[in-house]
Amino acid sequence: MGKSKPQRFRRPPSSPAGEPRPAGGQAGAGEAAAAAELLQKLQHPSADVREFACASISKLLQQKQTIPAFVQRDVVRCLGPMLLDQSLAVRETATGALRNLSACGGFDVCDDMVTKDVMTPLVALLKQCQSGLEESNGSVKEPKDTVKNYTEDIANEAVNLLWNVCECNSTAVSIFNREGCLNIVLQYLKRFQTNVDLAIAVASCLQAVTEDNPDLLSSFDASVHQLLEMAMASSDKTMEHVLLRTLVAGVLWNIKSTIPSGSQAGTVNAILKTLSECLVVDAGEVVIRMKEEETERLKTSAELGMEGSVGDGGSVVVNEDEPMEETPPKNTKGKNDISDLLPCSNQELKQATALLLAQQTALEIIVNMCCNEEPSDDEWEELSSSDESDTFLENSCEEGGKLMSPLCLSAEVHTALMNHLVPKKILERTAFPNSVAVDICTRSPAWKPLIKKLNMVQYRALTCLHSILLVSDVDCLGGASVLQSLAQHLSQLIFSQPEFSKQTEFLEAVTSALRALLQMMVSHNIPQCTTPEQLMTLCEAGIQSDNIGVRVNVVSILGIAGSVLSKLEDTVETLKMIGKFLLEVATKDPSLVVAGEGLDALFDVFADGKEAEKAAEQIELRPALKAFQPVFKLRMRKEGKGHYSTDQLCVLDNVKLNLRRFIAYLETLERNK
């Protein structure tokens, strides 16, 4: 069924404020009672009580099992007015609570939040934050000794909430466009030199709202381009600024059509330079260094008799024209003290986390650069990495058969991409995470979540490699020897892991890359380095995966290898083994997509060659396919509509037609003997 399409990425919603708590099932009577009590306290006349209630709700909303209890009690409409509360502290914690709800609740909850009109108070709050920053130049501070910029802190929580709902809901994006939210958040972005956290939230939000949003593009004029380019060119070396520059690069890529043609080449090169500088950093070494710095800091603090600092929770800004309740100092402990509900400050962990997110984001941007116009996100959810890739490749080839860039990736951009990023930087990121860094994270509960982030960078790098293979030719990649080395590298990644079959994301990413690589090598008659026995091991493990993409990939890989073996001598026994495996997949896999891929692979393996003819006869391929033909047709009629996309059904119809032709071909071979 052809080569795989490059996969497009959208960034996930922002993380909740603080560390998420593990879910534990459905909400029970205890959660329901707690929700009711806390929501009632939101109406209390004391700002302290309202703040305590918001902070408590914020903490509970990080536990997925408690979310239904709050949603059922209309938490959005209860917290919405709190975004405009007279107390700054209440505004901040209320916005943080809604941010946590949007981050932990998922798409359905975000849809419900928009339906419950969260955008009205949120937009009003964003506008008040803008006015507060313009009028006071961000000078709103907490009284007494603690210096706190409420305006910026509230804006940070509000923009993260805005990002989450816009990421999940098209109505929210329409409201973003209509209410002029772009100009508001751009004012926040101007503070990138002094408040990088706020700038990161804005850049993340912009990356979400600028994707597939033509109505917004007309708002990006020369002054906006200049601001974005300034942010991307910032020289600060902290990992947060690396993340900021990477996110802004993604925004500029999304709006590249608004950049004057004379400036596009320079902007694209600047984008790729930014991504390259991000990816060249050794994340494992940064994790090790940051953990050492944290250990030293804590040791010094202990020697000085100091306890670990506690950071502030989410905060919110106010309309300066409205009267406000004075907020008590945070160092005053009382009945409703919320300091234990707020996340601890940990700059070293924050730095390491920022770098890993930056590298993941950079790789996703490159993947999206390599993508042609693709189906909708809903279709991508249904599609595995197989489908109508033949069309993709045909459209990407010129007369001489040389693989060209897809329509959205011009020759200039492709050249710049290769010059800046391939093969070394991306290939380095495909390696397994630094074992010392992983060990350090394993031994620290606070750092343990970084293991997943380290792995995610590897997965994205493999997917990035796959995408680049689809849009490049052999010479661009360095020639046959480089491809052979790459094949050895991918094989080593797979077979160095005893339980690779259980790592679904890794397996899908690495098999997608290997599939594209083997197809390129076959197309250019480059000898393969992976043995049939190794491929059978991979396929036997991969076909057990619950992930359809993995199963499609391993079947396609086996078909590619078999098509090469069919033209060699003394390969009958190996071809028989491959044929039996593919026949089993085609006739028994529960997914029609995988079954179709199995049939397509059989066509490739047994389409030509004396050895293939012998093997097909010995495994009785024709009678088996003849018997399966009506079964396949029936499955398509029964399972097709409603279960598979239009694209998938078109491909399956083509497989059905080819099955009839292939059976006729085998019958002709038998008659001519």
XYZ file of C-alpha atoms in Angstrom, residues 9-609:
601
model
C 2.245 17.188 14.991
C 0.313 19.588 17.151
C 1.629 20.536 20.540
C -0.267 19.124 23.510
C -1.999 21.472 25.932
C 0.175 23.157 28.517
C 0.969 21.333 31.708
C -0.971 22.108 34.842
C 0.599 24.372 37.419
C 2.445 22.021 39.762
C 3.042 18.303 39.451
C 0.050 16.271 38.250
C -1.278 13.695 40.656
C -2.046 10.161 39.513
C -5.586 9.355 38.607
C -7.452 6.804 40.620
C -10.745 6.120 38.878
C -14.169 7.740 39.044
C -15.100 10.392 41.554
C -16.682 9.006 44.679
C -18.825 10.475 47.410
C -15.781 12.030 49.071
C -14.730 13.914 45.946
C -18.302 15.048 45.331
C -18.653 16.402 48.859
C -15.287 18.170 48.682
C -16.186 19.727 45.340
C -19.509 21.006 46.620
C -17.957 22.485 49.747
C -15.129 24.258 47.923
C -17.387 25.655 45.213
C -19.650 27.038 47.908
C -16.680 28.840 49.492
C -16.126 30.771 46.271
C -19.043 32.977 47.352
C -17.511 33.771 50.748
C -17.083 37.502 51.484
C -13.484 36.994 52.640
C -10.856 37.134 49.887
C -8.662 34.799 51.955
C -11.355 32.116 51.942
C -12.011 32.543 48.223
C -8.300 32.297 47.475
C -7.969 29.199 49.627
C -10.951 27.611 47.845
C -9.505 28.394 44.387
C -6.090 27.006 45.335
C -7.668 23.865 46.778
C -9.781 23.369 43.648
C -6.671 23.925 41.524
C -4.850 21.167 43.376
C -7.768 18.726 43.142
C -8.221 19.363 39.420
C -4.773 17.858 38.844
C -6.316 14.505 39.838
C -8.344 13.215 36.923
C -10.724 11.220 39.087
C -11.949 14.401 40.782
C -12.664 16.330 37.578
C -16.151 14.826 36.950
C -17.329 15.911 40.399
C -16.386 19.521 39.626
C -17.675 19.483 36.051
C -21.041 18.138 37.214
C -21.267 21.081 39.637
C -20.607 23.638 36.887
C -17.099 24.533 38.027
C -16.485 26.692 34.942
C -19.400 29.017 35.656
C -18.473 29.067 39.338
C -14.840 29.992 38.699
C -15.475 32.259 35.689
C -16.491 35.334 37.746
C -13.465 34.754 39.977
C -11.233 35.735 37.026
C -12.478 39.285 37.574
C -12.563 39.172 41.369
C -11.562 42.324 43.247
C -8.702 40.412 44.870
C -5.664 39.899 42.695
C -4.729 36.714 44.528
C -8.182 35.250 43.896
C -7.910 36.102 40.204
C -4.573 34.379 39.969
C -5.556 31.169 41.742
C -8.913 30.975 39.941
C -7.218 31.292 36.562
C -4.678 28.675 37.617
C -7.508 26.322 38.593
C -9.162 26.688 35.177
C -5.782 26.196 33.532
C -5.397 22.906 35.425
C -8.904 21.860 34.410
C -8.131 22.533 30.747
C -4.767 20.747 30.912
C -5.918 17.659 32.814
C -9.475 17.363 31.520
C -8.731 16.730 27.860
C -10.536 17.786 24.692
C -14.075 17.087 25.921
C -13.600 19.176 29.042
C -12.085 22.032 27.000
C -15.083 21.892 24.665
C -17.376 22.056 27.687
C -15.407 25.005 29.069
C -15.944 26.951 25.845
C -19.623 25.973 25.797
C -19.904 27.256 29.374
C -18.512 30.586 28.115
C -15.103 30.576 29.768
C -13.872 32.819 26.960
C -15.916 35.863 28.034
C -14.261 36.393 31.431
C -10.938 35.144 30.060
C -10.831 37.713 27.251
C -11.889 40.439 29.691
C -9.082 39.388 32.014
C -6.529 39.394 29.191
C -7.573 42.912 28.224
C -7.304 44.089 31.812
C -3.830 42.560 32.045
C -2.848 44.470 28.924
C -4.164 47.725 30.373
C -2.391 47.036 33.655
C 0.936 46.478 31.935
C 0.584 49.571 29.771
C -0.542 51.909 32.571
C 1.708 50.786 35.383
C 4.520 49.267 33.340
C 4.026 46.081 35.343
C 4.516 47.729 38.715
C 1.580 46.148 40.553
C 3.256 44.457 43.511
C 2.244 42.563 46.552
C 2.443 44.650 49.735
C 5.173 44.485 52.341
C 8.387 42.576 51.787
C 7.500 40.168 48.962
C 7.926 41.600 45.483
C 5.377 40.122 43.113
C 4.187 41.311 39.730
C 0.555 40.286 39.825
C -0.212 41.611 36.364
C 2.365 39.446 34.634
C 1.685 36.403 36.818
C -2.039 36.566 36.130
C -1.352 37.097 32.427
C 0.848 33.999 32.429
C -1.935 31.837 33.879
C -4.494 33.398 31.535
C -2.414 32.858 28.396
C -1.778 29.226 29.341
C -5.526 28.754 29.754
C -6.130 30.508 26.436
C -3.582 28.267 24.743
C -5.196 25.107 26.089
C -8.723 25.906 24.987
C -7.601 27.202 21.568
C -5.569 24.038 21.054
C -8.678 21.941 21.613
C -11.596 23.993 20.335
C -12.163 25.817 17.036
C -14.789 28.114 18.563
C -12.169 29.377 20.996
C -9.882 30.134 18.031
C -12.698 32.061 16.317
C -13.198 34.106 19.485
C -9.427 34.673 19.637
C -9.599 36.106 16.117
C -12.741 38.171 16.682
C -11.737 39.702 20.002
C -8.319 40.820 18.824
C -6.461 38.557 21.236
C -3.438 38.544 18.947
C -2.622 42.184 19.693
C -3.117 41.551 23.409
C -0.732 38.620 23.679
C 1.821 40.334 21.455
C 2.046 43.054 24.090
C 2.943 40.341 26.573
C 5.536 38.884 24.203
C 7.364 42.220 24.198
C 8.460 41.363 27.742
C 10.448 38.322 26.583
C 13.684 39.761 27.948
C 12.342 40.225 31.484
C 9.621 37.554 31.768
C 10.525 34.520 29.716
C 7.788 32.353 31.274
C 5.098 34.718 30.028
C 6.775 34.914 26.617
C 6.897 31.102 26.387
C 3.181 30.896 27.157
C 2.453 33.476 24.455
C 4.658 31.752 21.867
C 3.025 28.392 22.647
C -0.410 29.927 22.223
C 0.600 31.619 18.966
C 1.980 28.393 17.588
C -1.413 26.789 18.212
C -3.623 29.574 16.829
C -1.521 30.262 13.710
C -1.833 26.710 12.413
C -4.582 26.363 9.785
C -6.045 29.764 10.652
C -6.031 31.898 7.471
C -8.373 34.480 9.021
C -5.639 35.492 11.446
C -2.806 35.814 8.951
C -3.801 39.283 7.738
C -3.062 40.600 11.229
C 0.633 39.773 10.935
C 2.249 42.925 9.595
C 5.859 44.098 9.477
C 5.873 45.195 13.114
C 4.736 41.749 14.262
C 7.366 40.070 12.084
C 9.986 42.330 13.623
C 8.899 41.455 17.171
C 8.941 37.725 16.444
C 12.337 37.924 14.780
C 13.717 39.883 17.736
C 12.477 37.226 20.142
C 13.944 34.472 17.984
C 17.285 36.299 17.800
C 17.617 36.796 21.562
C 21.054 35.805 22.826
C 20.180 34.646 26.344
C 21.668 31.187 26.947
C 19.161 29.808 29.464
C 17.189 26.739 28.441
C 13.940 28.694 28.799
C 15.161 31.092 26.133
C 16.132 28.154 23.935
C 12.527 26.978 24.261
C 11.197 30.469 23.546
C 13.311 30.829 20.401
C 12.197 27.400 19.199
C 8.517 28.182 19.727
C 8.838 31.518 17.948
C 10.540 29.722 15.056
C 7.447 27.526 14.831
C 5.193 30.582 14.759
C 7.246 32.171 11.990
C 7.061 28.967 9.970
C 3.270 28.916 10.360
C 2.966 32.518 9.110
C 5.670 32.321 6.434
C 3.129 33.202 3.731
C 2.761 36.673 5.306
C 6.489 37.412 5.054
C 7.514 39.476 1.985
C 9.004 37.269 -0.709
C 12.308 39.102 -0.581
C 12.701 38.267 3.100
C 11.450 34.686 3.108
C 14.771 33.002 2.362
C 16.487 34.860 5.193
C 13.672 34.089 7.610
C 13.638 30.387 6.732
C 17.387 30.183 7.243
C 17.037 31.953 10.582
C 14.291 29.483 11.593
C 16.418 26.479 10.691
C 19.468 27.975 12.390
C 17.396 28.334 15.565
C 16.184 24.735 15.380
C 19.711 23.530 14.692
C 21.130 25.375 17.697
C 18.450 23.825 19.864
C 19.105 20.276 18.663
C 22.874 20.465 18.950
C 22.635 20.674 22.751
C 23.255 17.345 24.499
C 20.147 16.992 26.658
C 21.596 14.140 28.693
C 24.595 16.210 29.697
C 22.327 19.136 30.589
C 20.226 16.889 32.844
C 23.359 15.641 34.604
C 24.730 19.157 35.042
C 21.445 20.599 36.264
C 21.016 17.823 38.824
C 24.546 18.446 40.110
C 23.785 22.164 40.426
C 20.580 21.405 42.301
C 22.416 19.107 44.684
C 25.024 21.771 45.355
C 22.385 24.454 45.893
C 20.452 22.322 48.367
C 23.666 21.440 50.183
C 24.581 25.101 50.504
C 21.082 25.958 51.706
C 21.237 23.223 54.325
C 24.583 24.483 55.560
C 23.113 27.961 55.918
C 20.100 26.548 57.731
C 17.723 27.525 54.948
C 14.739 25.537 53.822
C 13.785 25.052 50.203
C 11.927 28.010 48.831
C 8.296 27.820 47.950
C 7.208 29.534 44.758
C 4.042 31.449 44.128
C 0.954 29.874 42.684
C -0.826 31.097 39.619
C -1.852 34.749 39.715
C -4.021 37.222 37.903
C -4.208 40.907 36.915
C -6.808 43.534 37.502
C -8.520 46.467 35.960
C -6.670 49.304 37.606
C -9.830 51.402 37.587
C -11.754 48.983 39.797
C -11.458 48.987 43.590
C -9.571 45.987 44.929
C -9.303 44.226 48.198
C -5.883 44.436 49.682
C -4.109 41.109 49.558
C -2.442 39.999 52.798
C 1.260 39.188 52.738
C 2.028 35.604 51.810
C 4.343 35.197 54.776
C 1.403 35.561 57.145
C 0.301 32.032 58.012
C -3.321 31.667 58.936
C -6.240 29.311 58.968
C -6.498 29.306 55.176
C -2.788 29.432 54.366
C -2.209 27.884 50.938
C 1.575 27.690 50.790
C 1.487 23.899 50.941
C -0.718 23.838 47.839
C 1.754 25.715 45.679
C 4.563 24.195 43.593
C 8.119 24.353 44.887
C 10.674 26.402 43.044
C 13.223 24.280 41.218
C 15.124 26.222 38.623
C 17.448 23.366 37.647
C 14.593 20.984 36.918
C 12.835 23.766 35.065
C 15.895 24.347 32.878
C 16.218 20.665 31.970
C 12.508 20.379 31.260
C 12.589 23.465 29.026
C 15.402 22.042 26.907
C 13.674 18.695 26.406
C 10.441 20.416 25.401
C 12.397 22.698 23.059
C 14.046 19.751 21.329
C 10.767 17.873 20.999
C 9.165 21.010 19.573
C 12.040 21.611 17.138
C 11.761 18.080 15.780
C 7.993 18.386 15.417
C 8.402 21.634 13.493
C 10.797 19.922 11.071
C 8.361 17.037 10.624
C 5.614 19.529 9.802
C 7.942 21.280 7.363
C 8.316 18.006 5.480
C 4.569 17.408 5.254
C 2.534 18.046 2.182
C -1.105 19.058 2.487
C -2.533 16.327 4.665
C -5.954 15.068 5.743
C -7.672 16.626 8.720
C -6.536 15.811 12.225
C -9.547 13.510 12.645
C -8.462 11.547 9.596
C -4.906 11.346 10.912
C -6.286 9.874 14.119
C -7.862 7.096 12.046
C -5.051 6.666 9.595
C -2.033 4.646 10.444
C 1.245 5.437 8.812
C 0.293 3.582 5.638
C -2.473 4.727 3.316
C -2.176 6.544 0.028
C 1.495 7.213 0.028
C 1.989 6.054 -3.530
C 0.131 9.157 -4.656
C 2.306 11.244 -2.363
C 5.466 9.809 -3.873
C 4.214 10.029 -7.445
C 3.428 13.701 -6.927
C 6.897 14.196 -5.479
C 8.841 12.731 -8.414
C 10.042 14.371 -11.542
C 10.388 12.566 -14.845
C 13.752 11.061 -14.083
C 12.428 9.435 -10.946
C 14.336 11.754 -8.622
C 12.457 12.313 -5.410
C 11.681 15.978 -4.974
C 10.395 18.007 -2.067
C 6.637 18.093 -1.471
C 4.706 21.124 -2.663
C 4.991 22.932 0.648
C 8.737 22.319 0.901
C 10.464 24.329 -1.790
C 13.852 23.357 -3.139
C 15.380 26.295 -1.275
C 13.830 25.266 2.034
C 14.853 21.646 1.461
C 18.428 22.687 0.771
C 18.523 24.875 3.861
C 17.031 22.051 5.911
C 19.697 19.629 4.774
C 22.504 22.129 5.281
C 21.464 23.000 8.811
C 20.152 19.756 10.206
C 21.000 16.592 8.298
C 22.279 14.125 8.983
C 24.274 14.623 12.150
C 22.098 16.617 14.548
C 18.870 14.708 14.026
C 20.678 11.371 13.887
C 22.326 12.103 17.236
C 18.918 12.679 18.784
C 17.726 9.235 17.598
C 20.103 7.539 20.034
C 18.816 6.185 23.326
C 18.910 8.668 26.209
C 22.122 9.037 28.219
C 22.078 6.127 30.702
C 23.674 8.235 33.445
C 20.976 10.899 33.049
C 18.253 8.256 33.126
C 19.749 6.736 36.285
C 19.864 10.156 37.960
C 16.218 10.801 37.087
C 15.185 7.334 38.253
C 16.563 8.016 41.726
C 14.758 11.349 42.154
C 10.935 11.435 42.257
C 10.855 15.060 41.114
C 13.132 14.329 38.148
C 11.647 10.976 37.184
C 9.131 12.489 34.704
C 12.122 13.643 32.622
C 12.744 10.025 31.567
C 9.583 10.089 29.486
C 10.618 13.441 28.016
C 14.083 12.116 27.150
C 12.476 9.165 25.385
C 10.035 11.442 23.580
C 12.902 13.391 22.026
C 14.241 10.121 20.609
C 10.824 9.142 19.240
C 10.372 12.521 17.586
C 13.872 12.373 16.118
C 13.074 9.002 14.535
C 9.836 10.387 13.126
C 11.771 13.393 11.857
C 14.271 11.093 10.173
C 11.389 9.232 8.553
C 9.947 12.486 7.176
C 13.289 13.629 5.817
C 13.802 10.300 4.076
C 10.484 10.788 2.305
C 11.437 14.190 0.871
C 15.117 13.645 0.058
C 17.123 11.797 -2.533
C 20.157 9.584 -2.018
C 22.710 12.238 -2.938
C 21.221 14.777 -0.506
C 21.605 12.256 2.281
C 25.236 11.510 1.487
C 25.104 8.537 -0.862
C 24.712 4.776 -0.580
C 27.285 4.287 2.182
C 25.493 6.746 4.457
C 22.189 4.963 3.924
C 23.770 1.617 4.726
C 25.247 3.036 7.912
C 21.867 4.462 8.770
C 20.245 1.052 8.249
C 22.797 -0.490 10.616
C 22.108 2.251 13.166
C 18.348 1.666 13.086
C 18.805 -2.089 13.338
C 21.081 -1.629 16.308
C 18.492 0.580 17.995
C 15.856 -2.104 17.563
C 17.797 -5.205 18.480
C 19.751 -3.677 21.350
C 16.515 -3.517 23.347
C 15.406 -6.952 24.631
C 11.825 -5.762 25.132
C 11.548 -3.412 22.176
C 8.153 -4.862 21.242
C 6.633 -3.378 24.424
C 7.751 0.178 23.633
C 4.965 1.143 21.267
C 5.921 4.738 20.510
C 9.538 3.788 19.936
C 8.561 0.844 17.760
C 6.221 2.882 15.590
C 8.800 5.636 15.110
C 11.755 3.352 14.378
C 9.815 1.055 12.030
C 8.490 4.084 10.125
C 12.058 5.306 9.605
C 13.320 1.840 8.683
C 10.456 1.335 6.254
C 11.194 4.590 4.408
C 14.919 3.873 4.399
C 14.586 0.332 3.008
C 12.229 1.565 0.308
C 14.761 4.186 -0.734
C 17.569 1.638 -0.773
C 15.541 -0.805 -2.867
C 14.594 1.951 -5.320
C 18.278 2.707 -5.866
C 19.542 -0.892 -5.796
C 21.556 -0.302 -2.629
C 22.381 -3.571 -0.836
C 20.608 -3.992 2.468
C 22.476 -4.674 5.685
C 19.619 -6.165 7.695
C 19.299 -9.939 7.396
C 15.969 -11.666 6.653
C 16.214 -13.385 10.030
C 16.474 -10.036 11.812
C 13.520 -8.681 9.878
C 11.436 -11.753 10.720
C 12.247 -11.242 14.398
C 11.150 -7.627 14.131
C 7.983 -8.520 12.261
C 6.966 -11.352 14.562
C 7.279 -8.992 17.521
C 5.705 -5.998 15.790
C 2.669 -7.862 14.489
C 1.646 -8.523 18.098
C 1.393 -4.795 18.793
C -1.979 -3.207 19.464
C -0.797 -0.225 17.425
C -1.999 -0.434 13.821
C 0.839 1.795 12.621
C 3.433 -0.629 13.982
C 1.746 -3.605 12.337
C 1.471 -1.804 9.005
C 5.132 -0.819 9.135
C 6.524 -4.272 9.883
C 4.368 -5.866 7.193
C 5.559 -3.302 4.665
C 9.189 -3.815 5.736
C 8.865 -7.544 5.186
C 7.291 -6.948 1.789
C 10.180 -4.690 0.765
C 12.764 -7.239 1.883
C 10.894 -10.074 0.194
C 10.687 -8.225 -3.111
C 14.490 -8.025 -3.134
C 14.951 -11.684 -2.175
C 12.584 -12.825 -4.926
C 15.125 -11.722 -7.522
C 18.040 -13.590 -5.917
C 19.000 -17.262 -6.121
C 18.460 -19.913 -3.450
C 15.885 -17.908 -1.546
C 12.880 -20.237 -1.842
C 12.839 -21.268 1.809
C 13.109 -17.692 3.045
C 10.388 -16.582 0.626
C 8.154 -19.390 1.861
C 8.634 -18.192 5.424
C 7.834 -14.605 4.418
C 4.854 -15.706 2.345
C 3.303 -17.728 5.154
C 3.740 -14.845 7.547
C 2.152 -12.307 5.192
C -0.691 -14.663 4.317
C -1.431 -15.101 8.007
C -1.536 -11.327 8.454
C -3.718 -10.761 5.397
C -6.294 -13.362 6.377
C -6.399 -12.957 10.157
C -5.467 -9.443 11.238
C -8.486 -7.680 12.793
C -7.705 -4.432 10.975
C -8.613 -4.174 7.306
C -5.810 -1.642 6.868
C -3.210 -4.146 8.098
C -4.819 -6.970 6.117
C -4.668 -4.808 3.000
C -1.012 -4.039 3.669
C -0.381 -7.777 4.022
C -1.980 -8.446 0.639
C -0.050 -5.602 -0.949
C 3.193 -7.012 0.453
C 2.342 -10.442 -0.972
C 1.852 -8.871 -4.391
C 5.287 -7.241 -4.150
C 7.096 -10.369 -2.978
C 5.565 -12.846 -5.420
C 5.079 -10.626 -8.470
C 8.220 -11.714 -10.282
C 11.142 -14.125 -10.228
